[in-house]
Short mmCIF file of N, CA and C in Angstrom, two decimals:
data_model
loop_
_atom_site.label_atom_id
_atom_site.label_comp_id
_atom_site.label_asym_id
_atom_site.label_seq_id
_atom_site.Cartn_x
_atom_site.Cartn_y
_atom_site.Cartn_z
N UNK A 1274 0.85 -1.18 0.00
CA UNK A 1274 0.00 0.00 0.00
C UNK A 1274 0.89 1.24 0.00
N UNK A 1275 0.60 2.22 -0.88
CA UNK A 1275 1.36 3.46 -0.98
C UNK A 1275 0.49 4.60 -0.46
N UNK A 1276 1.08 5.44 0.39
CA UNK A 1276 0.37 6.58 0.95
C UNK A 1276 1.04 7.86 0.49
N UNK A 1277 0.25 8.82 0.09
CA UNK A 1277 0.78 10.11 -0.34
C UNK A 1277 0.39 11.15 0.69
N UNK A 1278 1.38 11.78 1.30
CA UNK A 1278 1.15 12.81 2.31
C UNK A 1278 1.20 14.17 1.63
N UNK A 1279 0.10 14.89 1.60
CA UNK A 1279 0.04 16.17 0.92
C UNK A 1279 0.17 17.36 1.86
N UNK A 1280 0.53 17.14 3.10
CA UNK A 1280 0.70 18.24 4.04
C UNK A 1280 2.01 18.95 3.79
N UNK A 1281 1.97 20.26 3.88
CA UNK A 1281 3.19 21.05 3.76
C UNK A 1281 3.85 21.08 5.14
N UNK A 1282 5.12 20.64 5.26
CA UNK A 1282 5.73 20.45 6.57
C UNK A 1282 6.09 21.72 7.33
N UNK A 1283 6.11 22.85 6.70
CA UNK A 1283 6.52 24.09 7.36
C UNK A 1283 5.38 25.08 7.29
N UNK A 1284 5.12 25.74 8.41
CA UNK A 1284 4.07 26.75 8.43
C UNK A 1284 4.58 28.00 7.73
N UNK A 1285 3.81 28.53 6.80
CA UNK A 1285 4.21 29.71 6.04
C UNK A 1285 3.30 30.86 6.41
N UNK A 1286 3.88 31.92 6.92
CA UNK A 1286 3.12 33.10 7.29
C UNK A 1286 3.64 34.27 6.46
N UNK A 1287 2.75 34.92 5.72
CA UNK A 1287 3.14 36.06 4.92
C UNK A 1287 2.48 37.29 5.51
N UNK A 1288 3.28 38.30 5.77
CA UNK A 1288 2.75 39.55 6.29
C UNK A 1288 3.21 40.67 5.39
N UNK A 1289 2.59 41.82 5.53
CA UNK A 1289 3.00 42.99 4.75
C UNK A 1289 4.46 43.34 5.03
N UNK A 1290 4.92 43.14 6.26
CA UNK A 1290 6.30 43.44 6.61
C UNK A 1290 7.27 42.57 5.81
N UNK A 1291 6.96 41.27 5.67
CA UNK A 1291 7.82 40.37 4.90
C UNK A 1291 7.87 40.79 3.43
N UNK A 1292 6.74 41.16 2.89
CA UNK A 1292 6.69 41.55 1.49
C UNK A 1292 7.48 42.83 1.27
N UNK A 1293 7.32 43.81 2.14
CA UNK A 1293 8.06 45.06 2.01
C UNK A 1293 9.55 44.81 2.06
N UNK A 1294 9.99 43.96 2.96
CA UNK A 1294 11.42 43.66 3.08
C UNK A 1294 11.94 43.00 1.80
N UNK A 1295 11.18 42.04 1.25
CA UNK A 1295 11.63 41.34 0.06
C UNK A 1295 11.78 42.30 -1.11
N UNK A 1296 10.83 43.18 -1.30
CA UNK A 1296 10.90 44.13 -2.42
C UNK A 1296 12.07 45.08 -2.23
N UNK A 1297 12.29 45.56 -1.02
CA UNK A 1297 13.36 46.53 -0.81
C UNK A 1297 14.74 45.90 -0.94
N UNK A 1298 14.84 44.56 -0.86
CA UNK A 1298 16.13 43.89 -1.03
C UNK A 1298 16.35 43.43 -2.46
N UNK A 1299 15.56 43.89 -3.39
CA UNK A 1299 15.71 43.53 -4.79
C UNK A 1299 17.08 43.99 -5.28
N UNK A 1300 17.92 43.05 -5.75
CA UNK A 1300 19.29 43.42 -6.14
C UNK A 1300 19.37 44.18 -7.45
N UNK A 1301 18.29 44.18 -8.23
CA UNK A 1301 18.33 44.88 -9.51
C UNK A 1301 18.32 46.39 -9.29
N UNK A 1302 19.00 47.08 -10.17
CA UNK A 1302 18.97 48.54 -10.15
C UNK A 1302 18.00 48.99 -11.23
N UNK A 1303 17.03 49.79 -10.85
CA UNK A 1303 16.04 50.23 -11.83
C UNK A 1303 16.69 51.21 -12.80
N UNK A 1304 16.50 50.95 -14.10
CA UNK A 1304 17.04 51.83 -15.13
C UNK A 1304 16.02 52.92 -15.43
N UNK A 1305 16.40 53.84 -16.30
CA UNK A 1305 15.45 54.89 -16.69
C UNK A 1305 14.27 54.31 -17.46
N UNK A 1306 14.41 53.07 -17.95
CA UNK A 1306 13.31 52.40 -18.65
C UNK A 1306 12.48 51.54 -17.70
N UNK A 1307 12.88 51.46 -16.44
CA UNK A 1307 12.19 50.61 -15.47
C UNK A 1307 12.69 49.19 -15.56
N UNK A 1308 11.85 48.25 -15.15
CA UNK A 1308 12.16 46.82 -15.15
C UNK A 1308 11.32 46.13 -16.22
N UNK A 1309 11.77 44.95 -16.66
CA UNK A 1309 10.91 44.11 -17.48
C UNK A 1309 9.70 43.73 -16.64
N UNK A 1310 8.55 43.65 -17.30
CA UNK A 1310 7.30 43.41 -16.57
C UNK A 1310 6.28 42.80 -17.51
N UNK A 1311 5.03 42.77 -17.06
CA UNK A 1311 3.94 42.26 -17.89
C UNK A 1311 3.72 43.12 -19.13
N UNK A 1312 4.22 44.36 -19.10
CA UNK A 1312 4.01 45.26 -20.24
C UNK A 1312 5.31 45.83 -20.80
N UNK A 1313 6.46 45.25 -20.40
CA UNK A 1313 7.74 45.78 -20.88
C UNK A 1313 8.76 44.66 -21.04
N UNK A 1314 9.47 44.68 -22.18
CA UNK A 1314 10.52 43.69 -22.46
C UNK A 1314 11.70 44.38 -23.10
N UNK A 1315 12.92 43.93 -22.77
CA UNK A 1315 14.15 44.44 -23.37
C UNK A 1315 14.80 43.34 -24.21
N UNK A 1316 15.25 43.69 -25.41
CA UNK A 1316 16.03 42.80 -26.27
C UNK A 1316 17.22 43.61 -26.78
N UNK A 1317 18.39 43.03 -26.79
CA UNK A 1317 19.57 43.76 -27.24
C UNK A 1317 19.65 43.87 -28.75
N UNK A 1318 18.99 42.95 -29.48
CA UNK A 1318 19.25 42.87 -30.91
C UNK A 1318 18.13 42.09 -31.62
N UNK A 1319 18.01 42.29 -32.94
CA UNK A 1319 17.17 41.39 -33.74
C UNK A 1319 18.05 40.35 -34.44
N UNK A 1320 19.35 40.40 -34.20
CA UNK A 1320 20.29 39.52 -34.89
C UNK A 1320 20.93 38.51 -33.95
N UNK A 1321 21.34 38.95 -32.77
CA UNK A 1321 22.10 38.10 -31.85
C UNK A 1321 21.20 37.56 -30.74
N UNK A 1322 20.99 36.22 -30.70
CA UNK A 1322 20.21 35.64 -29.61
C UNK A 1322 20.92 35.88 -28.27
N UNK A 1323 20.16 35.91 -27.19
CA UNK A 1323 20.72 36.15 -25.86
C UNK A 1323 21.85 35.18 -25.57
N UNK A 1324 22.97 35.72 -25.13
CA UNK A 1324 24.12 34.90 -24.79
C UNK A 1324 24.91 34.40 -25.99
N UNK A 1325 24.43 34.70 -27.20
CA UNK A 1325 25.10 34.20 -28.40
C UNK A 1325 26.08 35.20 -28.97
N UNK A 1326 27.15 34.68 -29.54
CA UNK A 1326 28.12 35.55 -30.20
C UNK A 1326 28.03 35.44 -31.72
N UNK A 1327 27.30 34.42 -32.19
CA UNK A 1327 27.11 34.23 -33.62
C UNK A 1327 25.79 34.85 -34.04
N UNK A 1328 25.78 35.63 -35.14
CA UNK A 1328 24.52 36.21 -35.60
C UNK A 1328 23.58 35.13 -36.12
N UNK A 1329 22.30 35.24 -35.76
CA UNK A 1329 21.27 34.34 -36.27
C UNK A 1329 19.96 35.12 -36.28
N UNK A 1330 19.78 35.90 -37.33
CA UNK A 1330 18.63 36.81 -37.40
C UNK A 1330 17.30 36.06 -37.39
N UNK A 1331 17.24 34.89 -38.01
CA UNK A 1331 16.00 34.15 -38.06
C UNK A 1331 15.60 33.66 -36.65
N UNK A 1332 16.55 33.15 -35.92
CA UNK A 1332 16.28 32.67 -34.56
C UNK A 1332 15.88 33.82 -33.63
N UNK A 1333 16.64 34.91 -33.67
CA UNK A 1333 16.36 36.03 -32.76
C UNK A 1333 15.05 36.73 -33.12
N UNK A 1334 14.79 36.89 -34.40
CA UNK A 1334 13.50 37.49 -34.80
C UNK A 1334 12.33 36.62 -34.36
N UNK A 1335 12.52 35.31 -34.35
CA UNK A 1335 11.48 34.41 -33.87
C UNK A 1335 11.14 34.70 -32.41
N UNK A 1336 12.17 34.91 -31.57
CA UNK A 1336 11.94 35.27 -30.17
C UNK A 1336 11.20 36.60 -30.06
N UNK A 1337 11.59 37.55 -30.88
CA UNK A 1337 10.97 38.87 -30.84
C UNK A 1337 9.52 38.80 -31.30
N UNK A 1338 9.24 38.01 -32.33
CA UNK A 1338 7.86 37.87 -32.81
C UNK A 1338 6.97 37.21 -31.77
N UNK A 1339 7.51 36.23 -31.05
CA UNK A 1339 6.73 35.57 -29.99
C UNK A 1339 6.41 36.59 -28.89
N UNK A 1340 7.36 37.47 -28.58
CA UNK A 1340 7.12 38.51 -27.58
C UNK A 1340 6.03 39.45 -28.05
N UNK A 1341 6.08 39.87 -29.30
CA UNK A 1341 5.04 40.75 -29.84
C UNK A 1341 3.68 40.07 -29.77
N UNK A 1342 3.60 38.81 -30.19
CA UNK A 1342 2.33 38.08 -30.13
C UNK A 1342 1.84 37.97 -28.69
N UNK A 1343 2.75 37.71 -27.77
CA UNK A 1343 2.38 37.61 -26.35
C UNK A 1343 1.77 38.89 -25.83
N UNK A 1344 2.38 40.03 -26.17
CA UNK A 1344 1.82 41.32 -25.76
C UNK A 1344 0.45 41.55 -26.41
N UNK A 1345 0.33 41.23 -27.69
CA UNK A 1345 -0.93 41.48 -28.38
C UNK A 1345 -2.06 40.58 -27.86
N UNK A 1346 -1.71 39.43 -27.33
CA UNK A 1346 -2.71 38.53 -26.76
C UNK A 1346 -2.98 38.82 -25.29
N UNK A 1347 -2.30 39.81 -24.74
CA UNK A 1347 -2.53 40.22 -23.35
C UNK A 1347 -3.05 41.66 -23.38
N UNK A 1348 -2.36 42.57 -22.73
CA UNK A 1348 -2.84 43.95 -22.66
C UNK A 1348 -1.98 44.93 -23.45
N UNK A 1349 -1.14 44.40 -24.34
CA UNK A 1349 -0.23 45.26 -25.07
C UNK A 1349 1.03 45.50 -24.26
N UNK A 1350 1.95 46.28 -24.81
CA UNK A 1350 3.18 46.54 -24.06
C UNK A 1350 4.20 47.29 -24.88
N UNK A 1351 5.39 47.37 -24.31
CA UNK A 1351 6.51 48.08 -24.94
C UNK A 1351 7.69 47.12 -25.07
N UNK A 1352 8.23 47.03 -26.28
CA UNK A 1352 9.40 46.20 -26.55
C UNK A 1352 10.54 47.13 -26.94
N UNK A 1353 11.59 47.14 -26.11
CA UNK A 1353 12.78 47.94 -26.38
C UNK A 1353 13.81 47.03 -27.05
N UNK A 1354 14.29 47.42 -28.22
CA UNK A 1354 15.34 46.67 -28.90
C UNK A 1354 16.57 47.57 -28.95
N UNK A 1355 17.71 46.99 -28.53
CA UNK A 1355 18.93 47.77 -28.37
C UNK A 1355 19.11 48.20 -26.93
N UNK A 1356 18.36 47.54 -26.03
CA UNK A 1356 18.45 47.79 -24.59
C UNK A 1356 18.64 46.43 -23.92
N UNK A 1357 19.67 46.29 -23.08
CA UNK A 1357 19.92 44.98 -22.45
C UNK A 1357 19.03 44.77 -21.23
N UNK A 1358 19.10 43.57 -20.66
CA UNK A 1358 18.21 43.19 -19.56
C UNK A 1358 18.32 44.10 -18.34
N UNK A 1359 19.46 44.76 -18.15
CA UNK A 1359 19.60 45.67 -17.02
C UNK A 1359 19.09 47.07 -17.35
N UNK A 1360 18.61 47.28 -18.58
CA UNK A 1360 18.04 48.56 -18.96
C UNK A 1360 19.04 49.56 -19.50
N UNK A 1361 20.24 49.09 -19.86
CA UNK A 1361 21.25 49.97 -20.46
C UNK A 1361 21.16 49.90 -21.97
N UNK A 1362 21.35 51.03 -22.63
CA UNK A 1362 21.30 51.07 -24.10
C UNK A 1362 22.56 50.41 -24.66
N UNK A 1363 22.35 49.35 -25.43
CA UNK A 1363 23.46 48.66 -26.09
C UNK A 1363 23.53 49.05 -27.57
N UNK A 1364 22.41 49.50 -28.12
CA UNK A 1364 22.37 49.97 -29.50
C UNK A 1364 22.03 48.87 -30.49
N UNK A 1365 21.49 49.28 -31.63
CA UNK A 1365 21.12 48.35 -32.71
C UNK A 1365 22.02 48.53 -33.93
N UNK A 1366 22.97 49.44 -33.86
CA UNK A 1366 23.77 49.79 -35.03
C UNK A 1366 24.54 48.60 -35.62
N UNK A 1367 24.99 47.68 -34.78
CA UNK A 1367 25.70 46.49 -35.27
C UNK A 1367 24.78 45.56 -36.04
N UNK A 1368 23.48 45.63 -35.77
CA UNK A 1368 22.52 44.77 -36.47
C UNK A 1368 22.41 45.10 -37.95
N UNK A 1369 22.63 46.36 -38.32
CA UNK A 1369 22.40 46.81 -39.69
C UNK A 1369 23.14 45.96 -40.72
N UNK A 1370 24.38 45.58 -40.44
CA UNK A 1370 25.16 44.83 -41.43
C UNK A 1370 24.68 43.39 -41.61
N UNK A 1371 23.77 42.92 -40.74
CA UNK A 1371 23.26 41.55 -40.83
C UNK A 1371 21.82 41.48 -41.35
N UNK A 1372 21.26 42.60 -41.77
CA UNK A 1372 19.86 42.62 -42.18
C UNK A 1372 19.56 41.70 -43.36
N UNK A 1373 20.53 41.42 -44.20
CA UNK A 1373 20.30 40.56 -45.37
C UNK A 1373 20.81 39.14 -45.17
N UNK A 1374 20.94 38.69 -43.92
CA UNK A 1374 21.48 37.35 -43.66
C UNK A 1374 20.40 36.31 -43.36
N UNK A 1375 19.13 36.69 -43.43
CA UNK A 1375 18.05 35.75 -43.17
C UNK A 1375 18.00 34.67 -44.25
N UNK A 1376 17.72 33.45 -43.82
CA UNK A 1376 17.55 32.35 -44.78
C UNK A 1376 16.10 32.24 -45.25
N UNK A 1377 15.19 32.98 -44.61
CA UNK A 1377 13.77 32.89 -44.96
C UNK A 1377 13.19 34.16 -45.57
N UNK A 1378 13.85 35.28 -45.37
CA UNK A 1378 13.37 36.58 -45.87
C UNK A 1378 14.10 36.90 -47.17
N UNK A 1379 13.36 37.02 -48.26
CA UNK A 1379 13.99 37.22 -49.57
C UNK A 1379 14.12 38.68 -49.98
N UNK A 1380 13.63 39.60 -49.14
CA UNK A 1380 13.77 41.02 -49.47
C UNK A 1380 15.22 41.45 -49.30
N UNK A 1381 15.56 42.55 -49.96
CA UNK A 1381 16.89 43.15 -49.81
C UNK A 1381 16.73 44.43 -49.00
N UNK A 1382 17.56 44.57 -47.97
CA UNK A 1382 17.46 45.70 -47.05
C UNK A 1382 18.72 46.54 -47.09
N UNK A 1383 18.53 47.85 -46.92
CA UNK A 1383 19.66 48.76 -46.75
C UNK A 1383 20.11 48.69 -45.29
N UNK A 1384 21.25 49.26 -45.00
CA UNK A 1384 21.80 49.21 -43.65
C UNK A 1384 21.42 50.49 -42.90
N UNK A 1385 20.11 50.63 -42.62
CA UNK A 1385 19.65 51.83 -41.94
C UNK A 1385 18.39 51.56 -41.12
N UNK A 1386 17.95 52.57 -40.41
CA UNK A 1386 16.80 52.46 -39.52
C UNK A 1386 15.52 52.10 -40.29
N UNK A 1387 15.31 52.71 -41.46
CA UNK A 1387 14.12 52.44 -42.23
C UNK A 1387 14.03 50.95 -42.59
N UNK A 1388 15.13 50.38 -43.04
CA UNK A 1388 15.15 48.96 -43.38
C UNK A 1388 15.01 48.07 -42.15
N UNK A 1389 15.53 48.53 -41.03
CA UNK A 1389 15.41 47.79 -39.77
C UNK A 1389 13.93 47.61 -39.42
N UNK A 1390 13.19 48.71 -39.47
CA UNK A 1390 11.75 48.63 -39.22
C UNK A 1390 11.06 47.76 -40.26
N UNK A 1391 11.42 47.94 -41.51
CA UNK A 1391 10.81 47.17 -42.59
C UNK A 1391 11.03 45.67 -42.40
N UNK A 1392 12.23 45.28 -41.98
CA UNK A 1392 12.48 43.85 -41.79
C UNK A 1392 11.63 43.29 -40.65
N UNK A 1393 11.50 44.02 -39.57
CA UNK A 1393 10.65 43.56 -38.47
C UNK A 1393 9.20 43.47 -38.93
N UNK A 1394 8.72 44.51 -39.62
CA UNK A 1394 7.33 44.51 -40.08
C UNK A 1394 7.07 43.37 -41.07
N UNK A 1395 7.99 43.12 -41.99
CA UNK A 1395 7.82 42.01 -42.94
C UNK A 1395 7.76 40.68 -42.19
N UNK A 1396 8.57 40.53 -41.15
CA UNK A 1396 8.58 39.29 -40.36
C UNK A 1396 7.27 39.13 -39.60
N UNK A 1397 6.77 40.22 -39.02
CA UNK A 1397 5.50 40.19 -38.29
C UNK A 1397 4.37 39.81 -39.25
N UNK A 1398 4.32 40.46 -40.38
CA UNK A 1398 3.24 40.20 -41.34
C UNK A 1398 3.27 38.75 -41.81
N UNK A 1399 4.46 38.22 -42.07
CA UNK A 1399 4.58 36.84 -42.54
C UNK A 1399 4.17 35.85 -41.46
N UNK A 1400 4.58 36.08 -40.21
CA UNK A 1400 4.34 35.11 -39.13
C UNK A 1400 2.97 35.28 -38.47
N UNK A 1401 2.42 36.52 -38.46
CA UNK A 1401 1.21 36.75 -37.68
C UNK A 1401 0.12 37.53 -38.42
N UNK A 1402 0.42 38.04 -39.61
CA UNK A 1402 -0.60 38.69 -40.41
C UNK A 1402 -0.63 40.20 -40.30
N UNK A 1403 -1.42 40.79 -41.18
CA UNK A 1403 -1.50 42.24 -41.30
C UNK A 1403 -2.14 42.93 -40.10
N UNK A 1404 -3.10 42.26 -39.44
CA UNK A 1404 -3.73 42.87 -38.27
C UNK A 1404 -2.69 43.08 -37.18
N UNK A 1405 -1.88 42.08 -36.95
CA UNK A 1405 -0.82 42.19 -35.94
C UNK A 1405 0.12 43.34 -36.30
N UNK A 1406 0.51 43.40 -37.55
CA UNK A 1406 1.44 44.44 -38.02
C UNK A 1406 0.86 45.84 -37.82
N UNK A 1407 -0.44 45.99 -38.01
CA UNK A 1407 -1.07 47.31 -37.90
C UNK A 1407 -1.21 47.78 -36.45
N UNK A 1408 -0.91 46.92 -35.50
CA UNK A 1408 -1.00 47.27 -34.08
C UNK A 1408 0.37 47.56 -33.47
N UNK A 1409 1.32 47.96 -34.31
CA UNK A 1409 2.67 48.28 -33.86
C UNK A 1409 3.03 49.72 -34.22
N UNK A 1410 3.61 50.44 -33.26
CA UNK A 1410 4.14 51.78 -33.51
C UNK A 1410 5.64 51.76 -33.21
N UNK A 1411 6.44 52.19 -34.17
CA UNK A 1411 7.90 52.18 -34.05
C UNK A 1411 8.42 53.58 -33.72
N UNK A 1412 9.30 53.65 -32.73
CA UNK A 1412 9.91 54.91 -32.31
C UNK A 1412 11.41 54.68 -32.12
N UNK A 1413 12.23 55.35 -32.92
CA UNK A 1413 13.69 55.22 -32.83
C UNK A 1413 14.26 56.39 -32.04
N UNK A 1414 15.24 56.09 -31.20
CA UNK A 1414 15.90 57.09 -30.37
C UNK A 1414 17.40 56.89 -30.45
N UNK A 1415 18.14 57.90 -30.00
CA UNK A 1415 19.60 57.82 -29.98
C UNK A 1415 20.08 58.27 -28.61
N UNK A 1416 21.03 57.50 -28.05
CA UNK A 1416 21.66 57.86 -26.78
C UNK A 1416 23.14 57.50 -26.88
N UNK A 1417 24.02 58.46 -26.62
CA UNK A 1417 25.47 58.24 -26.70
C UNK A 1417 25.87 57.61 -28.03
N UNK A 1418 25.34 58.14 -29.12
CA UNK A 1418 25.63 57.66 -30.47
C UNK A 1418 25.15 56.24 -30.75
N UNK A 1419 24.26 55.73 -29.94
CA UNK A 1419 23.71 54.39 -30.13
C UNK A 1419 22.21 54.52 -30.38
N UNK A 1420 21.77 53.96 -31.51
CA UNK A 1420 20.34 53.95 -31.81
C UNK A 1420 19.67 52.81 -31.05
N UNK A 1421 18.45 53.05 -30.60
CA UNK A 1421 17.63 51.97 -30.04
C UNK A 1421 16.19 52.20 -30.47
N UNK A 1422 15.40 51.16 -30.33
CA UNK A 1422 14.04 51.16 -30.85
C UNK A 1422 13.06 50.83 -29.73
N UNK A 1423 11.97 51.57 -29.69
CA UNK A 1423 10.84 51.25 -28.84
C UNK A 1423 9.67 50.90 -29.75
N UNK A 1424 9.18 49.68 -29.63
CA UNK A 1424 7.97 49.29 -30.36
C UNK A 1424 6.83 49.29 -29.36
N UNK A 1425 5.86 50.16 -29.59
CA UNK A 1425 4.66 50.18 -28.76
C UNK A 1425 3.67 49.21 -29.40
N UNK A 1426 3.30 48.22 -28.62
CA UNK A 1426 2.49 47.11 -29.12
C UNK A 1426 1.09 47.22 -28.53
N UNK A 1427 0.11 47.34 -29.40
CA UNK A 1427 -1.28 47.46 -28.95
C UNK A 1427 -1.92 46.07 -28.85
N UNK A 1428 -2.79 45.92 -27.88
CA UNK A 1428 -3.56 44.69 -27.72
C UNK A 1428 -4.41 44.48 -28.96
N UNK A 1429 -4.54 43.23 -29.38
CA UNK A 1429 -5.42 42.87 -30.49
C UNK A 1429 -6.63 42.15 -29.89
N UNK A 1430 -7.82 42.47 -30.34
CA UNK A 1430 -9.04 41.96 -29.73
C UNK A 1430 -9.44 40.56 -30.19
N UNK A 1431 -8.59 39.90 -30.92
CA UNK A 1431 -8.81 38.50 -31.30
C UNK A 1431 -7.46 37.80 -31.16
N UNK A 1432 -7.44 36.48 -31.02
CA UNK A 1432 -6.16 35.78 -30.83
C UNK A 1432 -5.19 36.02 -31.99
N UNK A 1433 -3.94 36.28 -31.62
CA UNK A 1433 -2.86 36.42 -32.60
C UNK A 1433 -2.05 35.13 -32.54
N UNK A 1434 -2.05 34.38 -33.64
CA UNK A 1434 -1.32 33.12 -33.69
C UNK A 1434 0.02 33.33 -34.38
N UNK A 1435 1.05 32.73 -33.82
CA UNK A 1435 2.39 32.76 -34.40
C UNK A 1435 2.50 31.58 -35.36
N UNK A 1436 2.83 31.86 -36.60
CA UNK A 1436 2.93 30.84 -37.66
C UNK A 1436 1.64 30.00 -37.78
N UNK A 1437 0.51 30.64 -37.56
CA UNK A 1437 -0.78 30.02 -37.80
C UNK A 1437 -1.30 29.08 -36.73
N UNK A 1438 -0.47 28.69 -35.76
CA UNK A 1438 -0.96 27.70 -34.80
C UNK A 1438 -0.52 27.90 -33.36
N UNK A 1439 0.55 28.65 -33.12
CA UNK A 1439 1.06 28.81 -31.76
C UNK A 1439 0.51 30.08 -31.12
N UNK A 1440 0.03 29.95 -29.90
CA UNK A 1440 -0.56 31.07 -29.19
C UNK A 1440 0.33 31.43 -28.00
N UNK A 1441 0.81 32.65 -27.97
CA UNK A 1441 1.66 33.13 -26.88
C UNK A 1441 0.93 34.23 -26.13
N UNK A 1442 1.23 34.34 -24.82
CA UNK A 1442 0.64 35.41 -24.02
C UNK A 1442 1.68 35.88 -23.01
N UNK A 1443 1.66 37.17 -22.74
CA UNK A 1443 2.55 37.77 -21.75
C UNK A 1443 1.99 37.54 -20.36
N UNK A 1444 2.81 36.99 -19.48
CA UNK A 1444 2.44 36.76 -18.09
C UNK A 1444 3.61 37.22 -17.23
N UNK A 1445 3.39 38.22 -16.40
CA UNK A 1445 4.51 38.76 -15.61
C UNK A 1445 5.57 39.28 -16.55
N UNK A 1446 6.83 38.93 -16.30
CA UNK A 1446 7.92 39.40 -17.16
C UNK A 1446 8.36 38.33 -18.15
N UNK A 1447 7.47 37.40 -18.49
CA UNK A 1447 7.82 36.36 -19.47
C UNK A 1447 6.70 36.16 -20.48
N UNK A 1448 7.08 35.63 -21.62
CA UNK A 1448 6.12 35.27 -22.66
C UNK A 1448 6.03 33.76 -22.69
N UNK A 1449 4.81 33.25 -22.58
CA UNK A 1449 4.65 31.79 -22.59
C UNK A 1449 3.56 31.37 -23.55
#
């Protein structure tokens, strides 16, 4: 005979004092962009996957498109590209020379901001359709000679599917 004990062995008491202490001990330093959250995400590049040193625009754009779909299937949000996880501007300027390295995108792009937006929009339209694309506003900024991009993503009132079948949604500071 097998018995399963479902009792939690330690008493857990949560008070406002415990919560206040935990938040105040947060080791992260808030940047001028704030923290990643249910409505905010930072990506350093559309070319280099996190932790990667080899360019792979198709792989990284796939992550970015899933993030966009997740925001559109939730309450919308802001996606900063050219900003690292700690909220520092890393810039997108290095991405320009890799805009024509996609194995799936047959368009030819110039090495500039206009083509950068165009490549993202073409990828969104191909993976998620024109409705998704029409719910994006692009804003480019410059800080210390480094360009970065803020995409303001509006909620879409019907499900946005990635590649026709995958459904992503933003929950907390992650897309699932």
